[in-house]
DNA sequence: CGCGCTCTTGACTAGGGTCAAGTGCAGTGG
DNA sequence: CCACTGCACTTGACCCTAGTCAAGAGCGCG
């Protein structure tokens, strides 16, 4: 049981070191581990009485349908909370589906609110995580609206690196990534065909390699330059390459 | 004092009807009214010890710098809360600035958390508002990533109509809008020049007119068709033209 | 062996950005 | 009363990024 609380407590410790009893509360708040298979939907758009989950193992996607295509809003990795904001709405605004086989534990909003009262540090840490998730979505919006396809791709893969490193699932050299090019393209708001060309360019420029379900970061300074040192919104301090304030 | 609580309590009533004592708590949570002039920054990117505010009068923008340009994340209208999520982070990820002269009242996070404990219905209603704000940002992301400039423009102006109607600042015929074409373009992730052509097209198609700081909705069925009936994410029920489930 | 999925590459097209010029109007100062 | 400035908006010409259409390679699996 403590096993599956591992990633989330590790992540929250980037905000505040939690005491043992607080970690216990965090774990007690969660239901028992449940598995979903890759491709299964855990929540769908418009669903009522939907829940939030802690993602214990595997990767998930939150997405919305648009025209015929889907737009992936956010890629969720172990330790992330799924659908916390949506659960505050009467009807979910997003679909949440398993990208790989996943293990999740349910969180009831009532329990969360209760914990906010009894253990404010835990509540505050979870709100920090939710705010950070929103900051990532905002940055994603800026990415899609303002950055070129190359910058955007590099930026997203760099962000993933920082997030994975925070929970111990990657190093500054690279990480395993279960996203296909089609999934990555749906995330970045471009076609898989164009993404393929972008990835080739990044490879030829010796910046990063996205191949065989693994991302290799070959030139961190080069990538930082390309994307503009801008990982400050992650509000974490482990990433060495994040923004140095006001380097013109 | 009760005067300035008007818009926000009206908005929250779309989620849950608040009792008189709950409205009082909502008002007591807020600091005294403070004015900012158009163009003034209330919070800047990277700022620490930043606050959240209730926007009592006027319009504001939350935005981020990207390259040389700015991307407007969200246009805030009376009754909206400013920077609630950012306040959960150690450093603000966004800049918040006054679009018109505004009147705001500060909210301290500690007070908000306390109210969650003592008056859970008020806390829950405010979390609903925050979740709805996030849903709007998510929809904004889908807009920019997947919809054409014409659809996106129509969709945004329709969303604004629904939001303004909720607080009594517009009708289904139209509303006053203090955004210039340049501001709207920064919101929609396109150039002011292209937006100008898009607005001309919408005008010529007799769908809507954006002129002289006023938006006139000329053809709601046509606009709904163009944008796809998709205002369900606003989680409100006042808008007549919102999605009828599964009209193919 | 054939099917399905992922990835790759080429040729063509179009939506929207860039550059450049100009209109209309409100405010300001001579 | 009129020049002058600045802002919001408008229009045209041109070009480039990224989408579309089409074809095919490599690989795991029943």
XYZ file of C-alpha atoms in Angstrom, chain A residues 7-234:
228
model
C 5.488 8.557 -6.683
C 2.945 11.043 -5.407
C 4.618 11.623 -2.068
C 7.919 11.979 -3.881
C 6.370 14.576 -6.136
C 4.665 16.493 -3.333
C 7.942 16.590 -1.425
C 9.145 19.020 -4.094
C 6.673 21.440 -2.562
C 6.825 20.529 1.114
C 8.486 17.690 2.953
C 5.632 15.668 4.422
C 5.886 14.025 7.837
C 5.226 10.319 8.205
C 1.685 10.821 9.533
C 0.926 13.178 6.662
C 2.084 10.569 4.173
C -0.207 8.094 5.901
C -3.134 10.489 5.567
C -2.297 10.920 1.901
C -2.387 7.176 1.435
C -5.519 6.649 3.527
C -7.330 9.187 1.370
C -6.877 6.932 -1.646
C -9.000 3.908 -2.497
C -7.505 0.532 -3.205
C -5.370 0.057 -6.336
C -7.352 -0.614 -9.518
C -5.978 -1.495 -12.922
C -7.064 -0.198 -16.319
C -5.751 -1.568 -19.593
C -4.106 0.562 -22.247
C -6.759 2.341 -24.288
C -9.488 2.075 -21.653
C -11.392 5.206 -20.738
C -11.534 6.042 -17.073
C -13.667 9.158 -17.482
C -15.445 10.453 -20.555
C -16.514 13.918 -21.626
C -19.886 14.823 -20.160
C -19.792 12.077 -17.526
C -21.465 12.852 -14.215
C -20.440 11.502 -10.833
C -16.915 11.086 -12.090
C -13.974 10.682 -9.737
C -10.419 11.860 -9.361
C -7.591 9.338 -9.236
C -3.975 9.134 -8.238
C -1.937 7.598 -11.046
C 0.300 5.039 -9.330
C 1.780 3.219 -12.320
C 1.743 3.828 -16.063
C 0.868 6.820 -18.225
C -2.543 8.343 -19.004
C -3.936 11.041 -21.288
C -6.537 13.699 -20.707
C -8.069 14.822 -23.956
C -11.019 16.444 -25.699
C -12.667 15.708 -29.014
C -12.544 18.508 -31.581
C -14.084 18.037 -35.021
C -13.065 14.540 -35.905
C -9.714 14.654 -34.152
C -8.736 14.602 -30.533
C -6.589 17.133 -28.779
C -4.523 15.754 -25.922
C -4.552 18.324 -23.159
C -2.111 16.768 -20.804
C 0.044 13.678 -20.558
C -0.093 12.230 -17.061
C 2.764 10.305 -15.496
C 3.108 8.326 -12.245
C 2.450 10.463 -9.189
C 0.055 12.772 -11.030
C -3.532 13.297 -10.000
C -6.144 12.672 -12.677
C -9.273 14.749 -13.083
C -9.145 16.679 -9.816
C -10.485 19.891 -11.417
C -13.005 18.079 -13.572
C -14.363 16.417 -10.452
C -15.324 19.864 -9.160
C -17.614 20.304 -12.148
C -20.988 18.626 -12.425
C -20.056 17.095 -15.774
C -16.500 16.233 -16.738
C -15.095 18.438 -19.486
C -12.416 15.932 -20.474
C -11.891 12.309 -21.352
C -9.229 10.489 -19.372
C -7.809 7.348 -20.879
C -5.010 4.958 -20.119
C -2.060 5.269 -22.506
C -0.342 2.185 -21.082
C -1.740 -0.303 -18.598
C -2.162 1.751 -15.441
C -2.778 1.340 -11.739
C -4.843 4.064 -10.081
C -6.386 4.773 -6.706
C -9.606 6.737 -6.405
C -9.907 9.987 -4.465
C -13.292 11.191 -3.280
C -13.651 14.976 -3.282
C -15.372 14.889 0.102
C -12.360 13.120 1.579
C -10.040 15.657 0.012
C -12.010 18.580 1.449
C -12.011 16.893 4.849
C -8.250 16.462 4.724
C -7.895 20.149 3.859
C -9.509 20.830 7.216
C -7.660 18.252 9.314
C -4.264 18.266 7.583
C -3.913 21.613 5.813
C -0.326 20.928 4.757
C -1.442 17.879 2.803
C -4.363 19.781 1.281
C -2.141 22.664 0.369
C 0.419 20.333 -1.231
C -2.274 18.743 -3.369
C -3.547 22.168 -4.379
C 0.034 23.030 -5.329
C 0.100 19.964 -7.573
C -3.203 20.997 -9.147
C -1.968 24.551 -9.692
C 1.215 23.194 -11.269
C -0.869 21.033 -13.582
C -2.810 24.089 -14.613
C 0.424 26.014 -15.181
C 1.503 23.212 -17.515
C -1.736 23.468 -19.465
C -1.276 27.223 -19.722
C 2.245 26.731 -21.021
C 0.866 24.169 -23.442
C -1.529 26.824 -24.708
C 1.315 29.285 -25.211
C 3.259 26.547 -26.974
C 0.523 25.810 -29.456
C -0.413 29.446 -29.984
C 3.009 31.023 -30.279
C 5.844 28.614 -30.830
C 6.916 26.958 -34.060
C 6.517 23.225 -34.401
C 10.192 22.598 -33.714
C 10.333 24.755 -30.589
C 7.074 23.318 -29.351
C 8.178 19.728 -29.787
C 11.504 20.332 -28.065
C 9.822 22.250 -25.300
C 7.281 19.551 -24.583
C 9.845 16.775 -24.490
C 12.061 18.865 -22.212
C 9.153 19.517 -19.873
C 8.446 15.785 -19.723
C 12.082 15.172 -18.841
C 11.889 17.569 -15.908
C 8.620 16.082 -14.685
C 9.859 12.509 -14.933
C 13.081 13.379 -13.191
C 11.085 14.772 -10.289
C 9.581 11.337 -9.632
C 12.776 9.452 -10.455
C 11.725 8.073 -13.830
C 14.350 9.725 -15.965
C 17.712 11.419 -15.940
C 18.985 14.516 -17.685
C 20.157 12.181 -20.455
C 16.726 10.888 -21.339
C 13.737 8.750 -20.416
C 11.478 5.955 -21.602
C 8.370 7.328 -23.295
C 5.367 5.192 -24.251
C 3.974 7.813 -26.654
C 3.788 7.000 -30.352
C 4.404 9.746 -32.885
C 0.649 9.864 -33.487
C -0.016 10.484 -29.786
C 2.700 13.102 -29.578
C 1.267 14.837 -32.629
C -2.212 14.878 -31.056
C -0.617 16.485 -28.030
C 1.285 19.144 -29.927
C -1.596 20.068 -32.197
C -0.004 19.009 -35.457
C -0.206 16.128 -37.888
C 1.831 12.972 -37.353
C 3.408 13.502 -40.746
C 4.687 16.937 -39.904
C 5.823 15.803 -36.467
C 7.865 13.105 -38.143
C 9.742 15.735 -40.115
C 10.224 17.854 -36.997
C 11.675 14.874 -35.120
C 14.005 14.197 -37.999
C 15.224 17.775 -37.872
C 15.825 17.629 -34.129
C 17.741 14.395 -34.677
C 19.815 15.826 -37.505
C 20.563 18.921 -35.436
C 21.830 16.564 -32.712
C 19.428 18.058 -30.159
C 17.364 15.021 -29.213
C 16.377 11.596 -30.489
C 12.830 10.255 -30.201
C 13.061 6.614 -31.212
C 12.097 3.132 -30.037
C 9.946 4.431 -27.184
C 12.846 6.303 -25.701
C 13.816 9.979 -25.695
C 17.517 10.803 -25.634
C 18.456 14.381 -24.828
C 21.687 14.961 -26.691
C 22.274 18.667 -26.224
C 20.651 20.254 -23.188
C 22.217 23.711 -23.679
C 21.085 23.677 -27.303
C 17.571 22.627 -26.330
C 17.398 25.242 -23.605
C 18.439 27.895 -26.068
C 15.853 26.744 -28.584
C 13.008 26.695 -26.087
C 14.113 29.719 -24.078
C 15.055 28.471 -20.575
C 11.445 28.503 -19.577
C 10.623 25.702 -17.175
C 10.079 28.049 -14.228
C 6.332 27.453 -14.364
C 6.929 23.923 -13.092
